[in-house]
Amino acid sequence: MRFYPMIINGQPVTADARFGVINPASGEVFAEVAQGSAAHVDQAVAAAQAAFPAWSAMPDGERQRLLHELGNALEAHMPELMELVTRESGKPLNGLNGVGAGMEVGGAIAWTHVTADLDLPVEVIQDNDEARVEVHRKPLGVVGSITPWNWPLLIAVWHVIPALRAGNTVLIKPSEYTPLATLRFVELANGLLPPGVLNVVTGGAEVGAAMATHPGIAKIVFTGSTETGRRIMQSAAGNLKRLTLELGGNDAGIVLPDVDVKAVAPQLLAATLHNNGQTCACLKRLYVHDSIYEPLCAELARLAEAAVVGDGLQPETQLGPLQNREQLAVVEALADDARNRGARVLCGGRRLPGGGYFYAPTVIADAEDGMRVVDEEQFGPLVPVIRYGDVDDAIARANASDNGLGGSLWSADPVRAGELARRLECGTVWVNEHGAVQPDAPFGGVKQSGIGVEFGRHGLAEYTSLQTVKVMKRR
Ligand code: NAD
């Protein structure tokens, strides 16, 4: 079985203990990685601190050139990275509506190049006879990145590339469920970057906790559950770490009565079953107007039943398994709870046979606020459809959530829908679309969905501190 070492200071590093990585399509271990420890975190932080002076002093253009080279290296290894992503995460190579490992690796390449080209120019606040006042952006030092299992490579790139672009050095800890594509990404990066600039330690919560408390780490960028985000915030207080927290979501979509049911149904289904429902900002609660409720539910169920579920390595597969056994149990419990409380399961509602963590895509009609499948972040192939009569009421119900990541309005009148969408309490709103992100527009959550944003200039700025420079002209 192949073993993937950690990389610290440009060198492969093993550990006394190892753990297995499971292919969720089979439930079987197919690779092993090192069980890192707090001592490895110390070692990696020391390496990143040692690399920081030269890396941060490197001219911008040179850092940009190296990051573009890294983007090219990812592209040159695209098939290999896609296979690793599929085998460890379960997502299909292609996937429903093109959401699969190809999108993940393609996105990682695109984000690398676009982020490499971003700039945070010096701002001149005052320039007169008296003084010149400039505002500069300076890197923070060592950034610690902690990632989840749903989009392992893409989220690693979202964290690492802006941190490096801004002149920081990095220690990344991937999810213990999906460490492999990240290890390969760091290995490719270390073929180009000076030693110590990008390090990786593998392990679970204990490694993440050691990073969150570490006095040598200046900032943590974390993507994962709200509960873990809270813990990290507490642990980070010791040295006032800067934080970007991208946390859970329970995004609502509101479908107005003027839509064309047949045309909108495939788009709604693709947005709810994005990565088998395991995307932070996918559609998780669907509020549908009473006048189109039954035909839209029927069309969603027809399409969901037709989706091809299977091993992601098979090219025809549209939806893969859930990523892990625990997540499968959560999804099953939420669907069972809805059924027991009177909701109508129009299709699916059951595990699929075999050793993998498969659950059939499930459309749940007569779902209601107060049911677990509506109130909790479900993270699975469940499509709860809730009936509404009055759009103001639907907006109020969509906002009656602690989460605030994304939300959407669906209508034949995009101007009116845009106005309504702005009343949703969330970091991003979409009209006739849900969940699409892009490397030049900020993305982040409000309320319990997070702190700070990623992407574009706004995201890059979060890897810097401001320094105001005032030079007096009169003596
Ligand atoms: P998780 O919180 O269980 O784990 C995420 C990472 O945190 C893992 O690497 C884990 O090892 C580490 N970790 C666990 N306990 C820790 C601790 N005490 N200290 C430090 N690190 C610790 O999340 P998950 O189950 O891997 O991912 C799913 C969650 O991620 C969902 O809630 C989803 O909405 C969220 N998510 C959010 C975004 C976003 O951009 N807002 C994107 C993707 C996923």
GROMACS .gro file of C-alpha atoms and ligand atoms in nm, residues 146-151 155 158 173-177 203-210 212 222-229 231-232 235 245-249 278-281 284 324 327 377 379 405 443 445 449 454, ligand 1:
model
   96
  146ILE     CA    1  -0.672   2.375   0.837
  147THR     CA    2  -0.898   2.222   0.571
  148PRO     CA    3  -1.208   1.997   0.551
  149TRP     CA    4  -1.277   1.687   0.341
  150ASN     CA    5  -1.538   1.807   0.092
  151TRP     CA    6  -1.317   1.998  -0.157
  155ILE     CA    7  -0.973   2.460  -0.044
  158TRP     CA    8  -0.778   2.880  -0.162
  173LYS     CA    9  -0.304   2.042   0.785
  174PRO     CA   10  -0.548   1.866   0.554
  175SER     CA   11  -0.851   1.675   0.681
  176GLU     CA   12  -0.754   1.332   0.812
  177TYR     CA   13  -1.018   1.189   0.572
  203GLY     CA   14  -0.326   1.413   1.148
  204GLY     CA   15  -0.659   1.485   1.310
  205ALA     CA   16  -0.804   1.732   1.560
  206GLU     CA   17  -0.498   1.710   1.788
  207VAL     CA   18  -0.268   1.843   1.513
  208GLY     CA   19  -0.517   2.120   1.430
  209ALA     CA   20  -0.544   2.211   1.799
  210ALA     CA   21  -0.163   2.226   1.829
  212ALA     CA   22  -0.444   2.687   1.685
  222PHE     CA   23  -0.988   2.750   0.868
  223THR     CA   24  -1.263   2.594   0.659
  224GLY     CA   25  -1.487   2.345   0.834
  225SER     CA   26  -1.773   2.316   1.078
  226THR     CA   27  -1.897   2.601   1.295
  227GLU     CA   28  -1.833   2.397   1.609
  228THR     CA   29  -1.464   2.347   1.524
  229GLY     CA   30  -1.437   2.711   1.418
  231ARG     CA   31  -1.289   2.592   1.929
  232ILE     CA   32  -1.016   2.734   1.706
  235SER     CA   33  -0.747   2.838   2.121
  245LEU     CA   34  -1.317   3.121   0.942
  246GLU     CA   35  -1.523   2.972   0.659
  247LEU     CA   36  -1.785   2.767   0.842
  248GLY     CA   37  -2.108   2.580   0.791
  249GLY     CA   38  -2.405   2.690   0.585
  278GLN     CA   39  -2.143   1.813   0.049
  279THR     CA   40  -2.063   2.172  -0.041
  280CYS     CA   41  -2.078   2.448   0.219
  281ALA     CA   42  -2.270   2.685  -0.008
  284LYS     CA   43  -2.995   2.301   0.139
  324ASN     CA   44  -1.741   0.907   0.527
  327GLN     CA   45  -2.176   1.158   0.736
  377GLU     CA   46  -2.685   2.162   0.796
  379PHE     CA   47  -2.455   1.792   0.398
  405LEU     CA   48  -2.337   3.170   0.401
  443PHE     CA   49  -1.684   3.496  -0.060
  445GLY     CA   50  -2.026   3.399   0.568
  449SER     CA   51  -2.113   3.092   0.897
  454GLU     CA   52  -1.164   3.467   0.069
  476NAD     P1   53  -1.455   1.972   1.070
  476NAD     O1   54  -1.477   2.100   1.143
  476NAD     O2   55  -1.496   1.845   1.137
  476NAD     O3   56  -1.303   1.953   1.034
  476NAD     C1   57  -1.231   2.046   0.957
  476NAD     C2   58  -1.083   2.040   0.991
  476NAD     O4   59  -1.064   2.082   1.127
  476NAD     C3   60  -1.020   1.902   0.980
  476NAD     O5   61  -0.892   1.917   0.922
  476NAD     C4   62  -1.010   1.857   1.125
  476NAD     O6   63  -0.905   1.766   1.149
  476NAD     C5   64  -0.980   1.989   1.195
  476NAD     N1   65  -1.014   1.993   1.338
  476NAD     C6   66  -1.107   1.919   1.405
  476NAD     N2   67  -1.109   1.957   1.536
  476NAD     C7   68  -1.017   2.055   1.551
  476NAD     C8   69  -0.974   2.136   1.662
  476NAD     N3   70  -1.027   2.121   1.783
  476NAD     N4   71  -0.880   2.230   1.641
  476NAD     C9   72  -0.828   2.249   1.518
  476NAD     N5   73  -0.863   2.175   1.410
  476NAD    C10   74  -0.957   2.079   1.426
  476NAD     O7   75  -1.529   1.990   0.929
  476NAD     P2   76  -1.547   1.880   0.815
  476NAD     O8   77  -1.651   1.782   0.863
  476NAD     O9   78  -1.414   1.831   0.767
  476NAD    O10   79  -1.609   1.969   0.694
  476NAD    C11   80  -1.744   1.991   0.677
  476NAD    C12   81  -1.782   2.130   0.726
  476NAD    O11   82  -1.705   2.229   0.657
  476NAD    C13   83  -1.926   2.168   0.697
  476NAD    O12   84  -1.982   2.230   0.809
  476NAD    C14   85  -1.915   2.268   0.582
  476NAD    O13   86  -2.023   2.357   0.570
  476NAD    C15   87  -1.789   2.337   0.615
  476NAD     N6   88  -1.734   2.404   0.497
  476NAD    C16   89  -1.740   2.541   0.489
  476NAD    C17   90  -1.692   2.608   0.377
  476NAD    C18   91  -1.700   2.758   0.365
  476NAD    O14   92  -1.632   2.813   0.277
  476NAD     N7   93  -1.775   2.827   0.447
  476NAD    C19   94  -1.636   2.534   0.273
  476NAD    C20   95  -1.631   2.395   0.283
  476NAD    C21   96  -1.679   2.331   0.397
   0.00000   0.00000   0.00000
